[in-house]
Coordinates of C-alpha atoms in Angstrom, one line a residue:
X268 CA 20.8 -30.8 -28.8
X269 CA 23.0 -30.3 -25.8
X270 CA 21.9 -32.5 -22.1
X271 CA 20.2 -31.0 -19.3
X272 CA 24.4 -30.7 -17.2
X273 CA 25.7 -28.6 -20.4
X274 CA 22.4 -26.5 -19.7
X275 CA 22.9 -25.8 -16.3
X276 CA 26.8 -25.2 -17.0
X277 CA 26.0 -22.7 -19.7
X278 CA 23.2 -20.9 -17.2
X279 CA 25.9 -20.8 -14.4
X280 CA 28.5 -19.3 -16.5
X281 CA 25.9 -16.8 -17.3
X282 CA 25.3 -15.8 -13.8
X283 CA 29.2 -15.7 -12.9
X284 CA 29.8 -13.0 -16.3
X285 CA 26.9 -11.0 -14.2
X286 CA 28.0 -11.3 -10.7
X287 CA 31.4 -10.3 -11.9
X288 CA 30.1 -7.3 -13.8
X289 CA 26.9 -6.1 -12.2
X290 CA 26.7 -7.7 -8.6
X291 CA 30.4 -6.9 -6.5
X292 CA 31.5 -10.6 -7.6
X293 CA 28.4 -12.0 -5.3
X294 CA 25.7 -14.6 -6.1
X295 CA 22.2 -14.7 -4.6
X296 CA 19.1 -16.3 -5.1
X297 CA 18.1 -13.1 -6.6
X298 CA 20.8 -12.5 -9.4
X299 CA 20.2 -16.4 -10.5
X300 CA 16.4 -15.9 -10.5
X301 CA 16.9 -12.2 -12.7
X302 CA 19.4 -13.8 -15.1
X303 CA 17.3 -17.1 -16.0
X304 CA 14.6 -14.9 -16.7
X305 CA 16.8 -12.9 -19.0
X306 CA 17.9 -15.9 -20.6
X307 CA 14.4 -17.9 -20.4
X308 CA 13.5 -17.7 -24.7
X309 CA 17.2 -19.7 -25.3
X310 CA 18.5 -23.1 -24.4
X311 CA 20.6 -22.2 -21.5
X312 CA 18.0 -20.5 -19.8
X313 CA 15.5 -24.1 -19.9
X314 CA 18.2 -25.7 -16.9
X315 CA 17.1 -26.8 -14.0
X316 CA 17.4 -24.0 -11.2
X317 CA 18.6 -26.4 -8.6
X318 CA 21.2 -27.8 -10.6
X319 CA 22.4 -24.5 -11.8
X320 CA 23.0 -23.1 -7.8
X321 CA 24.8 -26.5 -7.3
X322 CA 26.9 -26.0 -10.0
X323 CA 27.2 -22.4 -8.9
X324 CA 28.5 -23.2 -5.2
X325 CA 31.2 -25.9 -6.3
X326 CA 32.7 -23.5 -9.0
X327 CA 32.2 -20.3 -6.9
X328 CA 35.8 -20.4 -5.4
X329 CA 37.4 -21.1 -8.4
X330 CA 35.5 -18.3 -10.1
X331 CA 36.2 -15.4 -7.1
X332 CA 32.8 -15.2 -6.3
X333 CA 30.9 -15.2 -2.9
X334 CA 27.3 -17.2 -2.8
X335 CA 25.2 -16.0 -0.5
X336 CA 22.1 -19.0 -0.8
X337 CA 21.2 -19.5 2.9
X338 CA 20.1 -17.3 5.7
X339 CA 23.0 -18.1 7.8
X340 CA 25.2 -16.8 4.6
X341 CA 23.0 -13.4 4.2
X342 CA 23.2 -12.9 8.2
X343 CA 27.3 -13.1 8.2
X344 CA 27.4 -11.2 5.5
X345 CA 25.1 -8.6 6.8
X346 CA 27.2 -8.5 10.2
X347 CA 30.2 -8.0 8.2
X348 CA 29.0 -4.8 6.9
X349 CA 27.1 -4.0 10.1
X350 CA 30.5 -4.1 11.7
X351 CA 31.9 -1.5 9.3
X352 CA 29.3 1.0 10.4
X353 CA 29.9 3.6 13.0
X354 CA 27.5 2.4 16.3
X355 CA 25.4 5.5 15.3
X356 CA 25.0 4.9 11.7
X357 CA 23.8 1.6 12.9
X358 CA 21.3 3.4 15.3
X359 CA 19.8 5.3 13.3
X360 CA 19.0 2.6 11.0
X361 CA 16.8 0.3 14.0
X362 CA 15.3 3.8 15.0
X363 CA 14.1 4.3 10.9
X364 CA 13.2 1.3 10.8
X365 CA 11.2 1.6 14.3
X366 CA 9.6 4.6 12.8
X367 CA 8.7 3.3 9.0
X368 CA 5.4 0.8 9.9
X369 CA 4.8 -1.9 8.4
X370 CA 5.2 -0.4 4.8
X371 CA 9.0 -0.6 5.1
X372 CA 10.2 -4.3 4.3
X373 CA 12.8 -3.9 6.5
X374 CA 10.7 -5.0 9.5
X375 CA 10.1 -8.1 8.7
X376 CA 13.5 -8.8 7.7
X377 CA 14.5 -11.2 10.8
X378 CA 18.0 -11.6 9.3
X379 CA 18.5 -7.7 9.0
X380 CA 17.0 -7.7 12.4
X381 CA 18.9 -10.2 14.0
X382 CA 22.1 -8.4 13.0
X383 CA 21.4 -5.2 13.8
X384 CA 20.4 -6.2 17.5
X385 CA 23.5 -8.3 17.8
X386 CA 25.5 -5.3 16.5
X387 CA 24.4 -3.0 19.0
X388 CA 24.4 -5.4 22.0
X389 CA 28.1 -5.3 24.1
X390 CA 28.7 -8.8 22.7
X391 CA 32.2 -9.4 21.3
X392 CA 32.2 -9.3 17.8
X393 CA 33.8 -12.9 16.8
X394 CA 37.1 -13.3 15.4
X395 CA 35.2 -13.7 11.5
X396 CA 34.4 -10.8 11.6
X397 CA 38.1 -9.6 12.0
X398 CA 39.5 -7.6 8.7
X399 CA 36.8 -9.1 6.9
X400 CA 36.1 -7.4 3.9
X401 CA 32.5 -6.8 3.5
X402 CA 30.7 -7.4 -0.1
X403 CA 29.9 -4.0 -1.7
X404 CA 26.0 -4.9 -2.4
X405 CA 23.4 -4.3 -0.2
X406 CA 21.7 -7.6 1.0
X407 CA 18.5 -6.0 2.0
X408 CA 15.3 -4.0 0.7
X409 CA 15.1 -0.6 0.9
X410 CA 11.4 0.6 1.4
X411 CA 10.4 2.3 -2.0
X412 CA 10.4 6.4 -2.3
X413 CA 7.0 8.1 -2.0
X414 CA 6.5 10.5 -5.0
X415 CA 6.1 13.8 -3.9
X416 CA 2.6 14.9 -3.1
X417 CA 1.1 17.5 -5.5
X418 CA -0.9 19.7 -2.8
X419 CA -3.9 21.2 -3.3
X420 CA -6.1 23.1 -1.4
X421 CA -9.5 22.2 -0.4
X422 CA -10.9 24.7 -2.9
X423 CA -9.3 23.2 -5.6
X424 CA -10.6 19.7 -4.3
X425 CA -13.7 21.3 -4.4
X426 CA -13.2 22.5 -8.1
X427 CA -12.7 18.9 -9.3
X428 CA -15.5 17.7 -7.6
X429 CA -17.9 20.2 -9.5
X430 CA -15.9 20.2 -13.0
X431 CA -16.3 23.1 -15.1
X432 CA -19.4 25.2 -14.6
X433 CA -20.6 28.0 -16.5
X434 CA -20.7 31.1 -14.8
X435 CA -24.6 32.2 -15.4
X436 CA -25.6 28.4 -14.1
X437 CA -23.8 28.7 -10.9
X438 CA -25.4 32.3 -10.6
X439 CA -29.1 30.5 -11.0
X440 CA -28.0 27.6 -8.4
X441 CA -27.2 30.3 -6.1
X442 CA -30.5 32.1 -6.5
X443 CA -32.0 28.8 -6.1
X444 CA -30.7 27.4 -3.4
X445 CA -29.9 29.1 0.0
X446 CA -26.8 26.2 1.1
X447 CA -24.9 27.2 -2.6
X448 CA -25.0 30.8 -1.7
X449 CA -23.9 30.3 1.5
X450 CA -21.3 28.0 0.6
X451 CA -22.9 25.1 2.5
X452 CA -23.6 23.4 -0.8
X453 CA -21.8 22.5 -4.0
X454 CA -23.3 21.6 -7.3
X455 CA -22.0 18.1 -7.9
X456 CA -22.6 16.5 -12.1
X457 CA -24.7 13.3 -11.3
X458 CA -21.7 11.2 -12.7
X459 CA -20.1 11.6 -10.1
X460 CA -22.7 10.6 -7.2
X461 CA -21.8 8.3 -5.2
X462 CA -23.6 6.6 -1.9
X463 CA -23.9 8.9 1.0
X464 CA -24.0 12.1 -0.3
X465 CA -26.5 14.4 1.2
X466 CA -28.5 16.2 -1.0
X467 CA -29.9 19.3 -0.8
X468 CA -33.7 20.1 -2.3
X469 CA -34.9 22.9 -3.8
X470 CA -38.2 23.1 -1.8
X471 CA -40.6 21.7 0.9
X472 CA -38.6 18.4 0.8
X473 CA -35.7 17.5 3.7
X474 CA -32.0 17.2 2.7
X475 CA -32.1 13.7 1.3
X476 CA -29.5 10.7 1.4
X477 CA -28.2 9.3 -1.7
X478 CA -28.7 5.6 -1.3
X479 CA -27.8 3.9 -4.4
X480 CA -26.1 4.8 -7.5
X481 CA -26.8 2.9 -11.0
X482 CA -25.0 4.1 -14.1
X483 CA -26.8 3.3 -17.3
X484 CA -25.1 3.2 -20.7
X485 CA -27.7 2.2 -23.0
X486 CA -29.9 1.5 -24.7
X487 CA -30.6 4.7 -26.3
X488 CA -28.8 7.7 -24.2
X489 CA -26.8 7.1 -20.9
X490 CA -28.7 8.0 -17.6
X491 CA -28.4 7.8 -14.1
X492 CA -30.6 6.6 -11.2
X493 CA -30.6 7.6 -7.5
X494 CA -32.1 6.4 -4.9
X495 CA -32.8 8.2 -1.6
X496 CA -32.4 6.7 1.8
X497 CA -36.0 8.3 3.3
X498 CA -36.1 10.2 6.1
X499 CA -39.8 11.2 6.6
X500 CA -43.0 9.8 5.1
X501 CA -43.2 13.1 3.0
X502 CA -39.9 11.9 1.3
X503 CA -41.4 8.4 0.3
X504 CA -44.6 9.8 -0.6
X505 CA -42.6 12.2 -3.0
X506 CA -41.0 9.1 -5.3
X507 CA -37.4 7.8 -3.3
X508 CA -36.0 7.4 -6.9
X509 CA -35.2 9.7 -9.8
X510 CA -33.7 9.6 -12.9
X511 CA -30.9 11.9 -14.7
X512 CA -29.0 12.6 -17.4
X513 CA -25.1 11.9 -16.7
X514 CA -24.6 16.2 -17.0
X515 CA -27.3 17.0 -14.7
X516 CA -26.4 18.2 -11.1
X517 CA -27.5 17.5 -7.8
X518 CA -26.7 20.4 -4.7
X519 CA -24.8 18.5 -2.2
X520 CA -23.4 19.4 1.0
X521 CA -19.9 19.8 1.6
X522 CA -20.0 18.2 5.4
X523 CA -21.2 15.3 3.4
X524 CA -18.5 15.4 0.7
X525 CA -16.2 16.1 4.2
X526 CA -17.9 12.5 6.0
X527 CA -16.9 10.7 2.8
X528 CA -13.1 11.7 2.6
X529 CA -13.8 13.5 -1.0
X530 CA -11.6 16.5 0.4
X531 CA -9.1 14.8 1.7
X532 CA -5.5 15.1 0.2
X533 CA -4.3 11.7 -2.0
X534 CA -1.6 11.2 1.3
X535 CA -4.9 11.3 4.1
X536 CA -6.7 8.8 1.2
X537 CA -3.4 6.3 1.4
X538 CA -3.1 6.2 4.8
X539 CA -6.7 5.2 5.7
X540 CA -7.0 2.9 3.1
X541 CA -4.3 1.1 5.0
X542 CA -5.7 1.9 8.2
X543 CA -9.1 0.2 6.8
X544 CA -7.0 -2.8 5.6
X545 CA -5.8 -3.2 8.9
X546 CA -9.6 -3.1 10.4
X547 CA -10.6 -5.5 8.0
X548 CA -7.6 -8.3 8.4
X549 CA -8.2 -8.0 12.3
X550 CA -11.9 -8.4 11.5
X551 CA -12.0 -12.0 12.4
X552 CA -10.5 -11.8 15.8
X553 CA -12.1 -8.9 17.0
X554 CA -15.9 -10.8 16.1
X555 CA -14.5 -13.8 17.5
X556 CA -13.5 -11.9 21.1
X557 CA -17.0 -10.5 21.0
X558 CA -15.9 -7.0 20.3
X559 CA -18.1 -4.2 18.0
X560 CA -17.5 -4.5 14.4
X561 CA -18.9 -0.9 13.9
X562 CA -15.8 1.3 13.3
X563 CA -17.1 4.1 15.9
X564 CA -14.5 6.5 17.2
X565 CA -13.8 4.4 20.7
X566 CA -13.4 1.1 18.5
X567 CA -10.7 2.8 15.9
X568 CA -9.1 4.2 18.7
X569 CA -8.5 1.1 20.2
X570 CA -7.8 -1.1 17.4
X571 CA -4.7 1.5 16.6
X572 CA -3.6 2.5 19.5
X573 CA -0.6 -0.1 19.7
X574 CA 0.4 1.4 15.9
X575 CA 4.0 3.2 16.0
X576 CA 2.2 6.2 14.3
X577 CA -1.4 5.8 15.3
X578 CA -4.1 7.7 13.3
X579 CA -5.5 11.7 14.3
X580 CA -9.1 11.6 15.3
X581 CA -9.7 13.9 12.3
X582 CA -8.7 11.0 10.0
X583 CA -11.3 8.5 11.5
X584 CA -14.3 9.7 8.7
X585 CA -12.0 8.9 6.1
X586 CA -11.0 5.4 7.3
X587 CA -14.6 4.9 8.0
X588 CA -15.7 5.6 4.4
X589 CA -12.7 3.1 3.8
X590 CA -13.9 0.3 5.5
X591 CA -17.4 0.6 3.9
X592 CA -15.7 0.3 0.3
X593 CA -14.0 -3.1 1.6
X594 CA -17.1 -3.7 3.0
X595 CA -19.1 -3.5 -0.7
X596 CA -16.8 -5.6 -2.0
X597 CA -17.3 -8.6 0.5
X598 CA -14.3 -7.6 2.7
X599 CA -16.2 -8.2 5.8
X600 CA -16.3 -11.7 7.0
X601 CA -19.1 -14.4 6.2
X602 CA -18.9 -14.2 10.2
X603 CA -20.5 -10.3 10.0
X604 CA -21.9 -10.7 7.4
X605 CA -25.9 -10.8 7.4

């Protein structure tokens, strides 16, 4: 059985054989933490950490490598390979950067930062910096690549809210009701109900307001039940709940379906989800300034207004239906909450 030093001496050797061959001869907290995981199901990799980036620093010179540990380290080496940039290269990095958000992780690099404001100041660079020779790796995050967006068209968002439906059915809900002819209604399957949707009755009653969903699996065949939110005393008198099979289908208006972000494209459903997680995190403070927690059109306009790429008007029903799924889940603080 070898001691805990032979460990750490074995681990460190490990991680100069990969900076050498993998990571431009250079040593970070990163490559340590990547190789001890590597090596975690053998005997080297059970050394302490600590002991393994002392040994690390004290053999580094020997071993031609660079350690980069500490955030002084990572910011010299940064403006070693800022200063190897044409000014404009460097420019256009602080202006993408600018433009990202807060999704690129970038801005809140303060080292990265740091050096990139110092660069472009009309300070003189110091005499380190001098035929230096920068490392070859980069020392910060990139923000990640967005897939490319499939697009579809809001008929074919349409489509797959219906699903499939056979020709002479959607001939007798069009002879049925007036809304599905026109195209002011779509047949929806009751699996896929949710809260909010407006539907649309076949006679005397008013358009009604689905106000709960309950899926049922059992015993005995799967069902559904909705409940309405009522709008008249005819409508309560009526029954406010009803019971379906999971294939059945309700006629529901598309402005509803519009109001609830169902046919919006996946990029319009990303961006207000994080729009809505930025309502909810500022929750706090804006109940504690005495300031409307009801995301009205006034309120989301002012709460985003200081974003580098604020949202369109035209996206404020989507981050409202947002906000309401945090809100179901407890989001909202104990504050708000009633």
């Amino acid at each position: 059985m070898i001691t805990a030093m032979q460990r750490a001496e074995a681990m460190a050797l490990q991680v100069f054989i990969a900076a050498r061959r993998h990571n431009g001869r250079v040593v970070t907290h990163d490559l340590v933490d990547a190789v001890m995981s590597r090596d975690a199901d053998k005997e080297q990799g059970k050394a302490n950490k600590e002991t393994v980036r002392r040994i690390i620093r004290r053999q580094a010179e020997a071993e031609f490598v660079r350690v980069i540990f500490t955030d002084e380290e990572r910011y010299w080496a940064i403006r070693e390979q800022l200063h190897h940039m044409d000014t404009g290269q460097v420019q256009a990095m602080r202006d993408e950067i600018a433009d990202a958000g807060y999704d690129d992780p970038r801005v809140w690099d303060r080292v990265l930062v740091e050096a990139i404001s110092v660069r472009l100041s009309n300070r003189v660079p110091p005499r380190r910096l001098w035929r230096c020779r920068p490392v070859s790796i980069r020392l910060w995050d990139e923000p990640a690549q967005e897939l490319p967006e499939v697009r579809t068209t809001r008929g074919e968002r349409l489509a797959e809210i219906t699903g499939p439906l056979d020709a002479s059915l959607a001939e007798a809900f069009a002879d049925m009701y007036g809304a599905v002819a026109n195209g002011t209604a779509v047949p929806v399957p009751v699996g896929k109900a949710r809260a909010g949707m407006v539907v649309v009755a076949a006679v005397r009653l008013e358009d009604r307001t689905i106000g709960t969903v309950r899926q049922h699996t059992g015993p005995g065949q799967p069902w559904v039940s909705l409940t309405w939110t009522c709008r008249s005393h005819q409508d309560s008198v009526i029954g406010d709940r009803r019971v379906f099979a999971p294939e059945d289908y309700v006629m529901v208006t598309v402005e509803s379906l519009e109001s609830l972000g169902m046919l919006a494209s996946r990029r319009d459903h990303v961006r207000a989800g994080k729009f809505a997680g930025k309502w909810v995190a500022e929750s706090e403070h804006r109940h504690a300034s005495g300031l409307s927690s009801e995301p009205t059109d006034e309120a989301l306009q002012a709460a985003f207004q200081g974003c580098v790429k604020p949202p369109k008007p035209e996206l404020y029903p989507l981050i409202r239906a947002e906000i309401a799924a945090w809100d179901d889940n407890g989001a909202r603080p104990p504050a708000e909450r009633q």
